[in-house]
XYZ file of C-alpha atoms in Angstrom:
623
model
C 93.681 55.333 172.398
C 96.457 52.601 172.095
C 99.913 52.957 173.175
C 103.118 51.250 170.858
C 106.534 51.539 172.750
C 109.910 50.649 170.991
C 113.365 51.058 172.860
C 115.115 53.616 170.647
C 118.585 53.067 169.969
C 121.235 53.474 173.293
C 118.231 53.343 175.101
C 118.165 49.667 176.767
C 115.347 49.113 178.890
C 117.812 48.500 181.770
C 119.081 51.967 182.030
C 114.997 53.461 181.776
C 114.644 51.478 184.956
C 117.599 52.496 186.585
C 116.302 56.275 186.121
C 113.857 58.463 187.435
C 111.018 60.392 185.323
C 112.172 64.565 185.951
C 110.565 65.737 183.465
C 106.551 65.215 181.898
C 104.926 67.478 179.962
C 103.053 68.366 176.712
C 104.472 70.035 173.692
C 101.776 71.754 171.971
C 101.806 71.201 168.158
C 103.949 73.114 165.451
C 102.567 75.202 162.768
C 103.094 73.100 159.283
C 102.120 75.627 156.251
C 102.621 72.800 153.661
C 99.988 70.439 155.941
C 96.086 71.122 155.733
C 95.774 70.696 159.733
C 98.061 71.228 162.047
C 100.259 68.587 164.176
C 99.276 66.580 167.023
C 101.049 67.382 169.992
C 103.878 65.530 171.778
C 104.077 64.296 175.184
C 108.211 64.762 176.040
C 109.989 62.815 179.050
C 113.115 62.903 180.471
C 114.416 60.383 182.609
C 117.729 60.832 184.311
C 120.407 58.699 186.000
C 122.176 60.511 189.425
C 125.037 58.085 190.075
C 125.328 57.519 193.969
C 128.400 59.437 195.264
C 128.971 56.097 198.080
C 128.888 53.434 195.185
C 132.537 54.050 192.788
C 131.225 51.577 190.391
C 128.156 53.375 189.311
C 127.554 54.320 185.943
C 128.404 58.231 184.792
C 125.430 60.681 185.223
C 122.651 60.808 182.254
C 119.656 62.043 180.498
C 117.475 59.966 178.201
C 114.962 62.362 176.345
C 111.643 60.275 174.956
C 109.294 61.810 172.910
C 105.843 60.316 172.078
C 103.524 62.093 168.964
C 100.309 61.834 169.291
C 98.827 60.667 165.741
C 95.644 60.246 164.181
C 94.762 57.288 161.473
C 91.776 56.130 159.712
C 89.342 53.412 161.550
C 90.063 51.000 158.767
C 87.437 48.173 158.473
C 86.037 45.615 155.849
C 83.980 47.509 153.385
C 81.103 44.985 153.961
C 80.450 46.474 157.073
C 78.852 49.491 155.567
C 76.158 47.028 153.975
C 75.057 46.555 157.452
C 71.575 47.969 157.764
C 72.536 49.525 161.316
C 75.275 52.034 159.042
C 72.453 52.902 156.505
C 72.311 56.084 158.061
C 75.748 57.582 155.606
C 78.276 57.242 158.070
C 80.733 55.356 156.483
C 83.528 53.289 158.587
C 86.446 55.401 156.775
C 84.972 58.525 158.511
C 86.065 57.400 161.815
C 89.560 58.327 163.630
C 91.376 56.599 165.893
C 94.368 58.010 168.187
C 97.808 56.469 169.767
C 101.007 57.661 170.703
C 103.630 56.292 168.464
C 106.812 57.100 170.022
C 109.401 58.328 168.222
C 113.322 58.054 168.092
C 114.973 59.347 171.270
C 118.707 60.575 172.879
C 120.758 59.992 175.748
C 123.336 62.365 176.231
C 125.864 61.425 179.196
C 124.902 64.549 181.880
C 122.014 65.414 183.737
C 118.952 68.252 181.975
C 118.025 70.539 184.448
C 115.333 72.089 182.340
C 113.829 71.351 178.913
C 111.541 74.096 177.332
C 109.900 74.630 174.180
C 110.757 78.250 172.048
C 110.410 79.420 168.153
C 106.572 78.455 168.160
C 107.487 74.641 169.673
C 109.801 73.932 167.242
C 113.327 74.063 168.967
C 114.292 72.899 172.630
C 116.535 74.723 174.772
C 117.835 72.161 177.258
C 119.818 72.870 180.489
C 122.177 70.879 181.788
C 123.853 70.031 185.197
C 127.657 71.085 183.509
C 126.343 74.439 182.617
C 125.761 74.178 179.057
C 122.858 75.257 177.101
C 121.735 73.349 174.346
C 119.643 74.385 171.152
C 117.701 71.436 169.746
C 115.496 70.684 166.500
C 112.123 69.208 167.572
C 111.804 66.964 164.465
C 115.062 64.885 165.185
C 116.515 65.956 168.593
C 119.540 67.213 166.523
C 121.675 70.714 168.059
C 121.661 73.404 165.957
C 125.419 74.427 165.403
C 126.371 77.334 163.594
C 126.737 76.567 159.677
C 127.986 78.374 156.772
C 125.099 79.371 155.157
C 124.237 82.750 156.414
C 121.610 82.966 153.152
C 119.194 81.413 155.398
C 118.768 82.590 158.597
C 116.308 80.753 161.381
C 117.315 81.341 164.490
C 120.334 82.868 166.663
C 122.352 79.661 167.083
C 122.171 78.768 163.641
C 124.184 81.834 162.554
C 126.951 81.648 165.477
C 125.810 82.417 168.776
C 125.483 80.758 171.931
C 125.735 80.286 175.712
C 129.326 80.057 177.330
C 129.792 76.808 178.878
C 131.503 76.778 182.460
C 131.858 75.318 185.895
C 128.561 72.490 187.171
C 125.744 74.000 188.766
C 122.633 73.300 190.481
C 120.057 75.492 188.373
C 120.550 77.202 185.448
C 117.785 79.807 184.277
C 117.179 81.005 180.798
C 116.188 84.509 180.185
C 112.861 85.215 177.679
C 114.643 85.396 174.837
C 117.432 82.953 175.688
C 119.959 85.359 175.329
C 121.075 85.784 179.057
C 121.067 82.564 181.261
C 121.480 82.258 185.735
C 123.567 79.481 187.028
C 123.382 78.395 190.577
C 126.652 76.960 192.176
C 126.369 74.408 195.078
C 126.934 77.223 197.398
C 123.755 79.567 196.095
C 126.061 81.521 194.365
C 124.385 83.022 190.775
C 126.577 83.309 187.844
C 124.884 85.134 185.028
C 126.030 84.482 181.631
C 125.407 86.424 177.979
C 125.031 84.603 174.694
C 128.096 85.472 172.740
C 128.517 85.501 168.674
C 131.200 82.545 168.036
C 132.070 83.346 164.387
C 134.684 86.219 164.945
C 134.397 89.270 163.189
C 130.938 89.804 161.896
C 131.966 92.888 159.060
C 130.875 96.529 159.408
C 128.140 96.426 155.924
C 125.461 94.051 154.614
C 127.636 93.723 151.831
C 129.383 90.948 154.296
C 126.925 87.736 154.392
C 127.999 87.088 158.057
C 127.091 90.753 159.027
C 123.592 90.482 157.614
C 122.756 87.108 158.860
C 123.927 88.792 162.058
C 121.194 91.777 161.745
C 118.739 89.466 160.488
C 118.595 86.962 163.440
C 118.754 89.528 165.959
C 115.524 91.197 164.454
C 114.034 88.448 164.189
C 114.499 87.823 167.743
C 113.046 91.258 168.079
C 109.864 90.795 166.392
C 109.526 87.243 167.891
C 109.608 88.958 171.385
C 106.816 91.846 170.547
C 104.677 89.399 169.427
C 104.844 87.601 172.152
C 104.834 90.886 174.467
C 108.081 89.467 176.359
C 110.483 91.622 177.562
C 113.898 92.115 175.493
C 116.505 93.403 177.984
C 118.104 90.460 177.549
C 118.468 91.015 173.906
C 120.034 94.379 173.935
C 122.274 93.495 176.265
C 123.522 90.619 173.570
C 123.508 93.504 171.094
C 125.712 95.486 173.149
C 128.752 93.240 173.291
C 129.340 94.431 169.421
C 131.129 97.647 169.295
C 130.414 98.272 165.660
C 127.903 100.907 165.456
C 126.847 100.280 162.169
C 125.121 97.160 163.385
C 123.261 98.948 166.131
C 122.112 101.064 163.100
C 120.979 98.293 160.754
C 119.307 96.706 163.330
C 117.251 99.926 164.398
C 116.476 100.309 160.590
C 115.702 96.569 160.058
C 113.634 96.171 163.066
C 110.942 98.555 161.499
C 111.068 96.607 157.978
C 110.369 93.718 159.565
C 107.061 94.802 161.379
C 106.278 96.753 157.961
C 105.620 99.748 160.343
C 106.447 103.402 158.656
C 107.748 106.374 160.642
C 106.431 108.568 157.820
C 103.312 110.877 159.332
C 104.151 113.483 157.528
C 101.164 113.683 155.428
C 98.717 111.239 158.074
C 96.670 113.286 160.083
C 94.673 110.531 162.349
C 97.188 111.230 165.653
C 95.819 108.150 167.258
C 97.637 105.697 165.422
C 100.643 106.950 166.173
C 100.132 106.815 170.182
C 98.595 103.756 170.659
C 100.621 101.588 168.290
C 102.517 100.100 171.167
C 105.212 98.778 168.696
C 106.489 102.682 168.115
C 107.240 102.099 171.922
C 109.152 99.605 172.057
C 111.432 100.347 168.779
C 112.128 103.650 170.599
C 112.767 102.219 173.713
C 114.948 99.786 172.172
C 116.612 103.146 170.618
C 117.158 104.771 173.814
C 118.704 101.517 175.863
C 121.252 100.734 172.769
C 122.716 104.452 172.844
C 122.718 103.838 176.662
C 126.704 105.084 177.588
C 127.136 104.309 181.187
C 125.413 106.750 183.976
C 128.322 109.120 183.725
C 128.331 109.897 180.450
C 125.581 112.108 178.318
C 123.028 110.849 176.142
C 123.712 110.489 173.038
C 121.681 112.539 169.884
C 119.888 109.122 169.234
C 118.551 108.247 172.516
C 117.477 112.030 173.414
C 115.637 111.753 170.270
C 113.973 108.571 171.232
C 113.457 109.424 174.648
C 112.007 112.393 174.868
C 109.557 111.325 171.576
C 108.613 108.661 174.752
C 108.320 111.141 176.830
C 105.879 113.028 174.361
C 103.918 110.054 173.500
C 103.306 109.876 177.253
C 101.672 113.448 177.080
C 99.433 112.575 174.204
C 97.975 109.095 176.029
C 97.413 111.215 179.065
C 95.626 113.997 177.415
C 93.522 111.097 175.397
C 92.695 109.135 178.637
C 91.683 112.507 180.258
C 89.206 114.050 177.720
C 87.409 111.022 177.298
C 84.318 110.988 179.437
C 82.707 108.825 181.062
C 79.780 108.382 183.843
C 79.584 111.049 186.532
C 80.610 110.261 189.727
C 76.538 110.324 191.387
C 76.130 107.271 188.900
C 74.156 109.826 187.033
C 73.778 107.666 183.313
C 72.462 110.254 181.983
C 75.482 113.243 181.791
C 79.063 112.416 181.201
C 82.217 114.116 182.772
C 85.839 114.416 181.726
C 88.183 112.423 183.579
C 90.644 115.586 184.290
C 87.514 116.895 186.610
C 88.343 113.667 188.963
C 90.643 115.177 191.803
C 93.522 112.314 191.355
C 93.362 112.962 188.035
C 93.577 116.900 187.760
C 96.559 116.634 190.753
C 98.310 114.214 188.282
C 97.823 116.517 185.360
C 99.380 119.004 186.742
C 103.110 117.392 186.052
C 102.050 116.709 182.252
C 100.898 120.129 181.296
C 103.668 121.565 183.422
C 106.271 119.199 181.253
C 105.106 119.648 178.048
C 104.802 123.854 178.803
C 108.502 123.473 180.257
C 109.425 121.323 177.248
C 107.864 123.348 174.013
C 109.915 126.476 175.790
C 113.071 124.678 175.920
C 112.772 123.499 172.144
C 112.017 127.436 170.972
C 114.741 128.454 173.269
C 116.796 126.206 171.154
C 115.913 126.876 167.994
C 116.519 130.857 168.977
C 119.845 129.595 170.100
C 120.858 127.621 166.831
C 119.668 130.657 164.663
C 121.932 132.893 166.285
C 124.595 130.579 165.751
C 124.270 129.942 161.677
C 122.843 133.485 161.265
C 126.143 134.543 159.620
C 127.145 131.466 157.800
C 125.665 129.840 154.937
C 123.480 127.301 155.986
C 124.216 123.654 154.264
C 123.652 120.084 155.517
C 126.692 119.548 156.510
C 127.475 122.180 158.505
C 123.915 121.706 160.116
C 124.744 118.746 161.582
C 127.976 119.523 162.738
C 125.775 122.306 164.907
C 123.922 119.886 166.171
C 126.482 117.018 166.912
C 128.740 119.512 168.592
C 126.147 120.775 170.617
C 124.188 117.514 171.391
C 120.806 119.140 170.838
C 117.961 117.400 169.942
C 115.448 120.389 169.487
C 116.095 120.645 165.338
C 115.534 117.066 164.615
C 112.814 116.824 167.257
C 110.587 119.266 165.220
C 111.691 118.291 161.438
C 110.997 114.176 162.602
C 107.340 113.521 161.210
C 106.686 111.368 164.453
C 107.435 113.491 167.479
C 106.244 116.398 165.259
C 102.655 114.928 165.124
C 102.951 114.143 168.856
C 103.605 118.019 169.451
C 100.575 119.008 167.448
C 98.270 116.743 168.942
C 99.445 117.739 172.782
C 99.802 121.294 171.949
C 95.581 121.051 170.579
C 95.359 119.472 173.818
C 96.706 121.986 175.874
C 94.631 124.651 173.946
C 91.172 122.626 174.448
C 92.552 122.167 178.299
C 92.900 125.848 178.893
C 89.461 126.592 177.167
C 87.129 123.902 179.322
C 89.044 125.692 182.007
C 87.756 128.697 181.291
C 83.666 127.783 181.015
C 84.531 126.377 184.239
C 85.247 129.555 185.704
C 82.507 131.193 183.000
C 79.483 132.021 185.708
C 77.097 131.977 182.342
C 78.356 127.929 181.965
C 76.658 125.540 183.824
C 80.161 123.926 184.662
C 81.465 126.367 186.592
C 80.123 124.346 189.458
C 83.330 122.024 189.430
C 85.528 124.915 189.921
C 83.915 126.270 192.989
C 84.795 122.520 194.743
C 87.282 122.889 197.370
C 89.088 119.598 196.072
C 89.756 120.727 192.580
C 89.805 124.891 192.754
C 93.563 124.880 193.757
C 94.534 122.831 190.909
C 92.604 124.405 188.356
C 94.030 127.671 189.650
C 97.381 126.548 188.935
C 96.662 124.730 185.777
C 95.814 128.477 184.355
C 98.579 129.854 185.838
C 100.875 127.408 184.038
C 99.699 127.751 180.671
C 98.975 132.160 180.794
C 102.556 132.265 182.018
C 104.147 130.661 179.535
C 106.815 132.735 177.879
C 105.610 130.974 174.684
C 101.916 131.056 174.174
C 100.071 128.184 173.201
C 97.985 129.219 170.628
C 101.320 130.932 168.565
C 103.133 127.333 169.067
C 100.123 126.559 167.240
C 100.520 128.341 164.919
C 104.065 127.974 164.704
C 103.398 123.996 163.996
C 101.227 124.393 161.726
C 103.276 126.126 159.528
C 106.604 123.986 159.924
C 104.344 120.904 158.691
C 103.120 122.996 155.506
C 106.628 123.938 155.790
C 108.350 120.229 155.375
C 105.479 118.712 153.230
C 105.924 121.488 150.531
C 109.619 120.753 150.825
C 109.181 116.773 149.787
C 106.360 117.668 147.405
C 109.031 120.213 145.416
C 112.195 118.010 145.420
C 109.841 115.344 143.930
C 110.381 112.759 146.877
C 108.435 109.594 146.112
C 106.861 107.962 148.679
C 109.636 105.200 149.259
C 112.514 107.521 149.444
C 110.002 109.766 151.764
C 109.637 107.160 153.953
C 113.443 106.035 154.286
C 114.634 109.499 155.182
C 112.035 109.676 157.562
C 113.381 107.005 159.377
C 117.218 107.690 159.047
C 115.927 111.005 160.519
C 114.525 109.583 163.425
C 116.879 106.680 164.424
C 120.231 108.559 163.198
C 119.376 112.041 163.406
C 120.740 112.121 159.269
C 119.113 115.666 157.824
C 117.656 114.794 154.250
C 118.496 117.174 151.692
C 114.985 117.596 150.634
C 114.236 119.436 153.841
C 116.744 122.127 153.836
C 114.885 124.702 151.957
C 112.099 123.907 154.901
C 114.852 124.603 157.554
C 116.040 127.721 156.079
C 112.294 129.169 156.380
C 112.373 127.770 159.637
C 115.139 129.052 160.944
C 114.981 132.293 159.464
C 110.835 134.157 158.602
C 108.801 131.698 160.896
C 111.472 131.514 163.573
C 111.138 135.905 163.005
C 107.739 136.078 163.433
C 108.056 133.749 166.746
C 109.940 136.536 167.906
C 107.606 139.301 167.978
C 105.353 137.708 171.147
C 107.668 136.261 173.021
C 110.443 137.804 175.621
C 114.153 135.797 174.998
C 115.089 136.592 178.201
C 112.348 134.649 180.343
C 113.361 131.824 177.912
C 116.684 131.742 178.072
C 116.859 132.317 181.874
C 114.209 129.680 182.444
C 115.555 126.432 184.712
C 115.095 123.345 182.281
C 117.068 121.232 184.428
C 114.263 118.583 185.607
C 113.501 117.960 182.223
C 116.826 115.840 182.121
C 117.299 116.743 178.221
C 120.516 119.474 178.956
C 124.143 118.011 179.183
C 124.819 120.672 182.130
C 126.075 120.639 185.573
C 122.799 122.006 186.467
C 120.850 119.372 185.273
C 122.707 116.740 186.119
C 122.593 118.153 190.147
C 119.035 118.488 189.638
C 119.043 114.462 188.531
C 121.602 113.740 191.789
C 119.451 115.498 193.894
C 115.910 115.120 193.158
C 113.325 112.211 193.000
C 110.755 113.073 189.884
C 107.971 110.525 189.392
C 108.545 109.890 185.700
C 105.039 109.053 184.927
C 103.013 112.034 186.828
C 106.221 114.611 186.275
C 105.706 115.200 189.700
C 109.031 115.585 192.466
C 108.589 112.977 194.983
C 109.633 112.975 198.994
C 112.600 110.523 199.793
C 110.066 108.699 202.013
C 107.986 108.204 199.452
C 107.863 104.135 198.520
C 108.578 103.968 194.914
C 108.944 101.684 191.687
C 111.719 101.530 189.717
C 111.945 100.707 185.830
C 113.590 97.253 184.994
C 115.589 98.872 182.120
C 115.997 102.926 182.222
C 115.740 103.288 185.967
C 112.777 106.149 185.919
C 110.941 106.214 189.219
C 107.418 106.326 190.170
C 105.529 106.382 192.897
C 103.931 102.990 194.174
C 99.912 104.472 193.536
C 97.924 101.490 194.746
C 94.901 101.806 192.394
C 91.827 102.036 193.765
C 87.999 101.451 193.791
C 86.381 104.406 191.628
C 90.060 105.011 190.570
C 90.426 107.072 186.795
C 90.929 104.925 183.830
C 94.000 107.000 183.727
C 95.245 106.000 186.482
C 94.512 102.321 186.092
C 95.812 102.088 182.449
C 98.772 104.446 181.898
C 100.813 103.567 184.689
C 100.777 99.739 184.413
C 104.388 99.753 182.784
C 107.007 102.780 182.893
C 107.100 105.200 179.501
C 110.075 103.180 177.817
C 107.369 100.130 177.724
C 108.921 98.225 180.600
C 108.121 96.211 183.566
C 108.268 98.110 187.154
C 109.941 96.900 190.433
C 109.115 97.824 194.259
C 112.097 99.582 195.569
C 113.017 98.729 198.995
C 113.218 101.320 201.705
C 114.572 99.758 203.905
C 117.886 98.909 201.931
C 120.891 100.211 203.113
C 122.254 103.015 200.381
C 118.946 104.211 199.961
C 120.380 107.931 198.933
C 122.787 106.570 196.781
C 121.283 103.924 194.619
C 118.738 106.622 194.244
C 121.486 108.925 193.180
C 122.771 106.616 190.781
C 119.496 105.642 188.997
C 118.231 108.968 188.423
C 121.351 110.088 187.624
């Protein structure tokens, strides 16, 4: 390998001795679509100049920033070499490569860079500096991206008008994952966080304004960069946030789908499990929930109950998935198989899901009989329907007419039905099975896993039913008002990320509402439902519920009401609790898997106990 240096221009070789290498790594290469291969990569130093605070004279402070490529050429040699009987074996001389770093053209800016890292797939540097600025840079030519006028053409977040405040010096500056938040350090270890703001004024209100959609654009792009690269966007909301327009929130929400060409139409696909494990549905509604996010004093909105308690219900379906499947017996016996929910952790853990979801299907009938009542009189029309709804912040209606919490219900409420009946062969004295529920460790909780599901005001196998006939229901709707598949799919998903009723469906909601909502009636008492307490589910917008919040520790994972010595973890974005369950050998895949990262697709944090304000700051986050 051969090494060819040339001083690049404001770069004397007096002023590289005079500085000290703080920074040496390599840049991996950069995906070229136009090139057959890809690019070699690029070994990048910094050297930087500290003036001595005892010598007046010395030069300013500085950062040179040298960049070396590494590049591959042809072995060229005379052609009568390969007449040479030692290459009579077909390798010819202009098959061999040869490598060197050629360096290429370098900058000195006149501060010091605290950090230099490559983002966008190595093709843009976001540089640090010692006066608190952040810095955007092309890889090709070193050049800063500024904002420019041409919002048809959208790369990246700088290019279109945002950026990093610049302020006071500091001693560290930290970038967040998707360089939308950044740390400074003062000399006194003070942190100073600071949130990329847009730079271009007003961005418009309608994608009929070229700034407003280069606006949506880059942050979805941002968006999708960050799920494929599994990194946590926090950061990115909380840039989305500084824009009160709320049509922007909406266009993103709409766009972000588009881009991952992910529908939100199951109303006629009947294989559940995509729906669950597509972790992308997670984080589009968790990104849902956090930008309707109001302040802890103030009600959910209609969007993020929506998107939160569809969370909530995707939760359910995982843990009834993970707890069916079965798996070696616990003797080591290869030959038989057991279901996870006979594993005592695992049935105690259960519990809390089954009792949510029973809790949660009576609240939504006891909702819909509530709404009924309500319009009985009137004559029902879109319009009015979602005045209903808006005035009353309920979520129940669009819950059941969305296609993707709708196939969520139906696949939990088979899975409560197929619950109760293994269940019941365990208790069967004809079924070999019944051994399990004659163990000590699992007889109580079986016993109250019955009890949950036969007391129900609302029986399962009528829900059932009831489903069933709401998705004939809405799919007979579409199929009559001759709603192609493209239109289908778009009203699907201002359904689920605005709560907008289509038209289409109001012949559906009429039958719902009125003959299947009837014939609910007949089996079920309307006093146990309306007098049931709902408050722990955290969906109501009463006192009740909120006491219940200020008052009550619920592991949000296991739906389980935790002990206030209990040592707990605490969601990095909506604040749900859990509690800190150490796995362990022989532990459930359940337990192992589903609890790695909180429901809204987030990272967990140990809470400390032993922080003064325990009571409160617990207050406040489940609150």
């Amino acid at each position: 390998m051969r090494y060819f240096y040339s001083a690049s221009p404001g770069m004397s070789h007096t002023n590289l001795a005079a500085s000290q290498l703080s920074h040496l790594e390599i840049v991996s290469f950069t995906p070229n679509l136009e090139a057959q291969e890809p690019s070699f990569p690029t070994l990048l130093a910094v050297y930087s100049n500290l003036p001595s605070p005892d010598d007046p004279g010395a030069e300013p402070a500085s950062s040179s920033i040298l960049m070396w490529e590494l590049t591959s050429v042809p072995q060229k040699l005379h052609s009568s070499f390969d007449q040479l009987a030692s290459r009579n074996n077909g390798t010819s001389s202009a098959d061999q490569q040869t490598h060197y770093l050629k360096q290429r053209e370098g900058i000195t800016v006149s501060k010091t860079v605290l950090s230099i890292h490559p983002i966008h797939t190595n093709t843009v540097f976001i540089i640090t500096y010692s006066d608190g600025s952040v810095e955007f840079r092309d890889r090709a030519s070193l050049d800063i991206i500024f904002a420019n006028d041409d919002f048809g053409t959208v790369s990246s977040m700088p290019q279109i008008g945002f950026a990093i405040p610049s302020d006071d010096h500091c001693l560290h500056l930290a970038v967040s994952p998707n360089f939308c938040l950044a740390v400074a350090m003062d000399s006194d270890g003070t942190p100073r966080l600071k949130t990329m703001q847009y730079t271009l004024g007003d961005p418009g209100d309608s994608n009929d304004d070229p700034k407003f959609a280069a606006v949506v654009t880059a942050l979805t792009l941002q968006f999708v960069y960050s799920c494929a690269h599994h990194n946590n966007n926090d950061d990115l909301c909380a840039t989305i946030r500084q824009f009160t327009n709320p049509n922007l929130e909406h266009e993103f929400l709409s766009e972000i789908y588009r881009a991952m060409t992910m529908s939100v139409d199951y109303s006629t696909e009947t294989q559940h499990e995509k729906l669950f494990r597509n972790p992308m549905i997670q984080r589009c509604l968790s990104m849902q929930n956090a930008l309707n996010y109001r302040g802890e004093d103030t009600h959910r909105t209609l969007n993020a109950k929506v998107a939160w308690l569809t969370l909530h219900l995707r939760l359910v379906a995982l843990t009834f998935a993970f707890s069916f499947n079965t798996g070696p017996k616990a003797n080591g016996d290869r030959g038989g198989s057991e279901s996870e929910f006979t594993k005592p952790d695992v049935l105690h853990s259960i519990l809390g899901i089954v009792r949510y979801y029973i809790d949660f299907t009576n609240f939504l009938m006891d909702e819909l009989f509530e709404l009924a009542n309500l319009l009985k009189d009137q004559q029902l029309t879109i319009p009015l329907l979602q005045e209903h709804i808006r005035d009353t912040n309920s979520p129940a209606l669009l819950i059941l007419l969305s296609s993707i919490p709708r196939t969520l219900i139906r696949y939990n409420s088979r899975g409560i039905r197929v619950l109760r009946s293994a269940l019941a062969k365990m208790f069967d004295p004809a079924n070999p099975a019944r051994m399990s529920a004659n163990d000590p460790s699992l007889r109580p909780s079986l016993t109250t896993l019955i009890t949950l599901v036969d007391r129900s005001p609302v029986r399962i196998t009528d829900y059932e039913r009831f489903i069933s006939e709401l998705d004939t229901q809405i799919k007979d709707a579409y199929n009559s008002s001759a709603c192609a598949e493209p239109e289908r799919r778009q009203a699907e998903k201002l359904l689920l990320i605005s709560g907008t009723i289509p038209p289409p469906l109001l012949p559906a909601i009429k039958n719902i509402l009125g003959p299947t909502l009837n014939a609910m009636r007949t089996g079920i008492d309307p006093a146990a439902l309306y007098f049931a307490d709902y408050s722990w589910l955290g969906v109501s917008d009463d006192k009740r519920t909120h006491d219940w919040a200020r008052t009550h520790i619920l592991d949000a994972i296991r739906k389980i009401e935790l002990s206030e010595a209990t040592q707990l973890r605490i969601c990095t974005r909506c604040c749900a609790t859990m509690e800190d369950v150490r796995p362990q050998k022989g532990s459930s895949v359940w337990m192992t898997s589903i609890q790695k990262m909180c429901l809204c697709g987030s990272l967990w944090m140990l809470f400390d106990a032993s922080e003064k304000g325990r009571d409160d700051g617990l207050q406040r986050l489940n609150g």
